Amino acid sequence: MTNSSPQVVVAAVGAQTSVGSRATVTAAAIRAGITRMSMHPYIVDRAGEPLRVAPIQYLDDLLSRTSRLVDIGGPALQEICDLLAPLLSRRTPIGLYLGLPELRPGFTEADVAITAKALGCIIKNAEVRSLPLGHCGGAMAIQKACEDIVARRFELCIAGGVDSYLHDKTLAWLDRNGQLQSSRRRSGMVPGEAAAFCLLCSPRVARALGLSPFIALSGMHTAIEHHGIKKQSVCLGEGLAAAIMASTHGVPVDAVYCDLNGERYRNEEWGMASLRLSEVVVDPSRYVTPASLLGDVGAASGPLFAVLAHESLRRGYMRGGRVLGWTSAEAGHRTALVFERFIQEGRHPGGRS
């Protein structure tokens, strides 16, 4: 994809997070600095201290791991499906790309299949593709969907991610690895949960559906970092820098969204990568990290950045019109997405809705 000719637009968004049951509410809450982090009602860490978590309040703590993911992802998908009701009544094939948690304690290959099948049933004509790639899952879902739209495999795709760290086996695994924030460990993450999705299509299809997109995908790239977390070697940010440079094409961005979550290795990686990115990221200390309010939302991170970019440009409170979102997965994937303001005929660039 080139910067001068965006071929894929974000025509609609949907989300559910700990601070909002819809995309617009979530974006407004994050802009206002609202958080609902709390102490887990009964799980403690190895030192006997309550765990700080960021749950979606209405969900039952006793839900199975797959039921929880479906209850998180279902409303976010439905938010988009409500706009597509006439189309969904026909037999138009739709690509559904699901970013999911990486395989880990508390999430297995069987859980991938069960979750994908349940969420796929929400869209009758969906062809489902699962990407259980953790932090990069949702971002890579957007990338793969865009590639298939450009290749004309689908005219319409829904891409996003759903994740939840709030499972006893997952929390115990994070605790064993020293990744949780506590009174004894400030450089750690707060486990969260969320879902976010984007409706992706060409500008022509968006017009045919009567939708008015506000952002387009102008660049995307995934690279591999071979010196990430749980490795003995030193990470110099090479993979992350490569993904960002390839997606931005060396053109400066106006804003940065990222999945920094309080873990020291992520901050250090960004610091090293930013030394290579002075051409595109003028001030590496200026970024938005939703994890500071929502906790770490894993595979939902990249699509959530799309939601925030969409709403900030739609509402007109972001300066400029070029947004970078990057994600960093434990397995080594580093994915960067670039969103640009999409100006269609008859709409003023600074208009609000």
XYZ file of N, CA and C in Angstrom, residues 204-338:
405
model
N -14.925 2.506 -2.565
C -16.095 2.275 -3.429
C -17.153 1.472 -2.702
N -16.745 0.408 -2.017
C -17.703 -0.418 -1.289
C -18.309 0.364 -0.128
N -17.505 1.183 0.539
C -18.036 2.006 1.637
C -19.137 2.930 1.128
N -18.912 3.544 -0.022
C -19.942 4.427 -0.591
C -21.197 3.644 -0.923
N -21.023 2.446 -1.479
C -22.187 1.626 -1.838
C -22.997 1.236 -0.611
N -22.333 1.103 0.547
C -23.020 0.745 1.779
C -23.589 1.962 2.501
N -23.320 3.145 1.961
C -23.801 4.357 2.602
C -23.022 4.757 3.832
N -21.765 4.270 3.931
C -20.926 4.572 5.083
C -19.919 5.668 4.735
N -19.535 6.440 5.728
C -18.602 7.551 5.536
C -17.334 7.303 6.346
N -16.343 6.671 5.747
C -15.107 6.376 6.491
C -14.323 7.644 6.813
N -13.606 7.608 7.927
C -12.796 8.737 8.347
C -11.305 8.437 8.307
N -10.930 7.162 8.297
C -9.514 6.824 8.222
C -9.288 5.717 7.206
N -8.066 5.707 6.677
C -7.643 4.671 5.737
C -6.337 4.077 6.221
N -6.084 2.833 5.829
C -4.804 2.178 6.090
C -3.846 2.572 4.978
N -2.739 3.221 5.329
C -1.781 3.630 4.301
C -0.467 2.877 4.395
N -0.301 2.073 5.418
C 0.923 1.293 5.540
C 0.800 0.280 6.655
N 1.464 -0.863 6.485
C 1.446 -1.896 7.527
C 2.593 -2.862 7.263
N 3.148 -3.366 8.348
C 4.259 -4.299 8.175
C 4.457 -5.079 9.465
N 4.843 -6.331 9.323
C 5.208 -7.175 10.461
C 6.649 -7.635 10.292
N 7.425 -7.464 11.348
C 8.801 -7.938 11.373
C 8.968 -8.883 12.564
N 10.095 -9.536 12.644
C 10.381 -10.472 13.736
C 11.564 -9.956 14.559
N 11.365 -9.927 15.865
C 12.449 -9.594 16.793
C 12.972 -10.894 17.408
N 14.237 -11.160 17.233
C 14.821 -12.415 17.695
C 15.397 -12.322 19.114
N 15.301 -11.141 19.732
C 15.914 -10.957 21.052
C 14.898 -10.367 22.030
N 13.731 -10.965 22.096
C 12.663 -10.433 22.928
C 12.686 -10.948 24.347
N 11.524 -10.862 24.984
C 11.386 -11.273 26.379
C 11.707 -12.765 26.534
N 12.215 -13.102 27.706
C 12.563 -14.487 28.057
C 13.721 -15.020 27.217
N 14.477 -14.121 26.591
C 15.695 -14.499 25.872
C 16.901 -13.940 26.627
N 18.030 -14.620 26.515
C 19.235 -14.182 27.216
C 19.956 -13.064 26.478
N 19.674 -12.914 25.181
C 20.361 -11.895 24.390
C 19.768 -10.512 24.635
N 20.488 -9.487 24.212
C 20.074 -8.096 24.411
C 19.241 -7.623 23.226
N 18.076 -7.042 23.514
C 17.208 -6.528 22.447
C 17.599 -5.093 22.117
N 17.892 -4.847 20.853
C 18.259 -3.514 20.390
C 17.143 -2.852 19.577
N 15.944 -3.453 19.615
C 14.805 -2.835 18.948
C 14.824 -2.935 17.439
N 15.591 -3.877 16.899
C 15.730 -3.962 15.444
C 14.421 -4.348 14.763
N 13.718 -5.347 15.321
C 12.472 -5.792 14.698
C 11.401 -4.724 14.730
N 11.235 -4.066 15.867
C 10.229 -3.014 15.989
C 10.546 -1.848 15.068
N 11.807 -1.435 15.022
C 12.192 -0.331 14.133
C 11.940 -0.695 12.671
N 12.228 -1.935 12.306
C 12.018 -2.364 10.922
C 10.537 -2.324 10.552
N 9.672 -2.794 11.458
C 8.230 -2.783 11.183
C 7.720 -1.357 11.018
N 8.173 -0.450 11.887
C 7.693 0.929 11.830
C 8.212 1.646 10.588
N 9.481 1.480 10.267
C 10.028 2.147 9.080
C 9.348 1.664 7.813
N 9.091 0.365 7.717
C 8.455 -0.176 6.516
C 7.014 0.296 6.386
N 6.309 0.437 7.502
C 4.896 0.837 7.435
C 4.730 2.332 7.199
N 5.663 3.143 7.708
C 5.560 4.594 7.543
C 6.184 5.083 6.249
N 6.974 4.236 5.602
C 7.710 4.625 4.396
C 8.609 5.832 4.652
N 9.047 5.987 5.904
C 9.948 7.073 6.239
C 9.295 8.432 6.378
N 7.956 8.483 6.342
C 7.225 9.755 6.444
C 6.822 9.968 7.907
N 7.033 11.163 8.479
C 6.714 11.406 9.896
C 5.238 11.181 10.211
N 4.985 10.791 11.463
C 3.618 10.585 11.940
C 3.280 11.672 12.955
N 1.978 11.905 13.135
C 1.514 12.946 14.048
C 1.200 12.411 15.441
N 0.946 11.123 15.559
C 0.601 10.544 16.856
C 1.019 9.083 16.869
N 1.262 8.554 18.070
C 1.688 7.163 18.232
C 0.826 6.503 19.294
N 0.248 5.350 18.947
C -0.411 4.474 19.907
C 0.437 3.209 20.027
N 0.604 2.694 21.244
C 1.440 1.512 21.398
C 0.946 0.672 22.572
N 1.501 -0.540 22.668
C 1.057 -1.459 23.717
C 2.051 -1.556 24.866
N 2.815 -0.472 25.121
C 3.633 -0.436 26.328
C 2.717 -0.639 27.535
N 3.122 -1.537 28.428
C 2.214 -1.936 29.506
C 2.824 -1.878 30.899
N 3.994 -1.258 31.005
C 4.657 -1.178 32.301
C 5.803 -2.148 32.463
N 5.914 -3.132 31.582
C 7.032 -4.074 31.661
C 8.301 -3.388 31.152
N 9.362 -3.534 31.916
C 10.590 -2.800 31.616
C 11.160 -3.141 30.249
N 11.091 -4.431 29.865
C 11.718 -4.807 28.597
C 11.043 -4.122 27.417
N 9.745 -3.860 27.525
C 9.049 -3.157 26.435
C 9.513 -1.700 26.355
N 9.640 -1.051 27.493
C 10.118 0.327 27.490
C 11.530 0.418 26.935
N 12.374 -0.520 27.323
C 13.747 -0.503 26.833
C 13.800 -0.762 25.329
N 12.959 -1.666 24.847
C 12.926 -1.951 23.408
C 12.495 -0.718 22.629
N 11.461 -0.008 23.120
C 11.003 1.198 22.447
C 12.107 2.262 22.462
N 12.809 2.376 23.578
C 13.898 3.343 23.642
C 14.974 3.057 22.610
N 15.334 1.787 22.465
C 16.352 1.426 21.476
C 15.834 1.606 20.055
N 14.583 1.200 19.816
C 14.020 1.334 18.467
C 13.893 2.792 18.065
N 13.516 3.652 19.004
C 13.282 5.059 18.671
C 14.561 5.759 18.218
N 15.732 5.248 18.623
C 16.984 5.820 18.154
C 17.124 5.673 16.643
N 16.453 4.664 16.091
C 16.506 4.424 14.647
C 15.365 5.111 13.899
N 14.484 5.780 14.647
C 13.233 6.261 14.053
C 13.076 7.781 14.111
N 14.172 8.504 14.248
C 14.071 9.952 14.404
C 13.421 10.626 13.209
N 13.470 9.997 12.036
C 12.853 10.586 10.849
C 11.338 10.545 10.909
N 10.779 9.542 11.588
C 9.325 9.382 11.566
C 8.671 9.675 12.908
N 9.402 9.493 14.021
C 8.874 9.774 15.356
C 9.736 10.877 15.964
N 9.235 12.106 15.901
C 10.029 13.259 16.314
C 10.297 13.231 17.812
N 9.276 12.912 18.612
C 9.420 12.871 20.064
C 8.956 11.510 20.571
N 9.878 10.580 20.822
C 9.486 9.228 21.227
C 8.845 9.163 22.612
N 8.894 10.250 23.372
C 8.251 10.260 24.695
C 6.775 10.611 24.602
N 6.322 11.014 23.417
C 4.918 11.362 23.226
C 4.193 10.202 22.552
N 3.445 9.466 23.336
C 2.680 8.350 22.806
C 1.484 8.121 23.715
N 0.506 7.388 23.207
C -0.669 6.997 23.987
C -0.599 5.498 24.195
N -0.660 5.066 25.445
C -0.647 3.635 25.756
C -1.896 3.299 26.563
N -2.941 2.795 25.919
C -4.203 2.506 26.622
C -4.050 1.562 27.803
N -2.966 0.757 27.825
C -2.773 -0.181 28.927
C -2.655 0.523 30.271
N -2.286 1.808 30.270
C -2.180 2.540 31.526
C -3.547 2.743 32.177
N -4.624 2.607 31.386
C -5.990 2.759 31.894
C -6.773 1.453 31.858
N -6.557 0.644 30.818
C -7.347 -0.573 30.605
C -6.640 -1.833 31.078
N -5.382 -1.691 31.519
C -4.582 -2.877 31.695
C -4.148 -3.396 30.328
N -3.357 -4.442 30.319
C -2.895 -5.033 29.064
C -4.047 -5.789 28.416
N -4.368 -5.443 27.165
C -5.494 -6.087 26.480
C -5.031 -7.001 25.347
N -3.741 -7.335 25.318
C -3.238 -8.378 24.432
C -3.633 -8.234 22.979
N -4.299 -9.249 22.446
C -4.621 -9.314 21.022
C -5.576 -8.212 20.568
N -6.264 -7.566 21.484
C -7.175 -6.478 21.115
C -6.447 -5.161 20.901
N -5.143 -5.106 21.184
C -4.405 -3.837 21.184
C -4.449 -3.124 19.832
N -3.997 -3.781 18.767
C -3.944 -3.135 17.455
C -5.292 -2.616 16.982
N -6.347 -3.445 17.011
C -7.673 -2.950 16.620
C -8.172 -1.820 17.522
N -7.802 -1.855 18.798
C -8.179 -0.756 19.681
C -7.523 0.545 19.234
N -6.282 0.474 18.757
C -5.633 1.676 18.236
C -6.396 2.214 17.027
N -6.910 1.311 16.195
C -7.720 1.736 15.054
C -8.981 2.458 15.521
N -9.611 1.939 16.563
C -10.800 2.580 17.131
C -10.459 3.983 17.618
N -9.355 4.116 18.349
C -8.970 5.413 18.895
C -8.591 6.395 17.788
N -7.882 5.920 16.765
C -7.543 6.783 15.637
C -8.807 7.231 14.902
N -9.724 6.288 14.685
C -10.987 6.598 14.015
C -11.754 7.677 14.768
N -11.892 7.503 16.078
C -12.687 8.444 16.856
C -11.994 9.797 17.011
N -10.677 9.787 17.164
C -9.977 11.063 17.327
C -10.025 11.894 16.056
N -9.939 11.255 14.899
C -10.025 11.994 13.651
C -11.474 12.331 13.297
N -12.397 11.446 13.651
C -13.809 11.732 13.410
C -14.281 12.922 14.240
N -13.847 12.986 15.494
C -14.260 14.066 16.386
C -13.423 15.324 16.227
N -12.292 15.196 15.558
C -11.488 16.382 15.277
C -10.608 16.850 16.409
N -10.290 15.973 17.387
C -9.448 16.442 18.474
C -7.993 15.987 18.347
N -7.640 15.398 17.217
C -6.242 15.054 16.986
C -5.644 16.008 15.961
N -4.461 16.541 16.298
C -3.746 17.369 15.343
C -3.158 16.492 14.246
N -3.144 17.042 13.046
C -2.623 16.272 11.931
C -3.580 15.169 11.531
N -3.093 14.233 10.743
C -3.978 13.187 10.287
C -3.276 11.884 9.973
N -2.138 11.664 10.635
C -1.349 10.464 10.331
C -0.950 9.802 11.645
N -1.437 8.582 11.857
C -1.328 7.932 13.159
C -0.604 6.590 13.014
N 0.365 6.351 13.882
C 1.070 5.078 13.938
C 0.580 4.281 15.135
N 0.301 3.003 14.919
C 0.015 2.090 16.014
C 0.935 0.891 15.912
N 1.613 0.545 17.009
C 2.501 -0.620 16.941
C 2.271 -1.559 18.117
N 2.517 -2.847 17.850
C 2.313 -3.891 18.853
C 3.519 -4.818 18.880
N 3.716 -5.455 20.032
C 4.904 -6.270 20.257
C 4.502 -7.558 20.966
N 4.635 -8.691 20.273
C 4.195 -9.975 20.825
C 5.359 -10.740 21.443
N 5.055 -11.553 22.451
C 6.099 -12.312 23.137
C 6.808 -13.274 22.191
N 6.092 -13.813 21.205
C 6.703 -14.780 20.287
C 7.711 -14.139 19.345
N 7.742 -12.793 19.286
C 8.727 -12.116 18.446
C 8.148 -11.238 17.362
N 6.855 -11.363 17.067
C 6.256 -10.532 16.032
C 6.205 -9.073 16.488
N 6.444 -8.167 15.545
C 6.323 -6.730 15.757
C 5.530 -6.179 14.576
N 4.367 -5.640 14.857
C 3.480 -5.183 13.785
C 3.213 -3.693 13.938
N 3.298 -2.975 12.821
C 3.014 -1.540 12.802
C 1.949 -1.251 11.756
N 0.994 -0.410 12.120
C -0.075 0.014 11.231
C -0.061 1.535 11.156
N -0.306 2.084 9.979
C -0.399 3.531 9.822
C -1.789 3.882 9.297
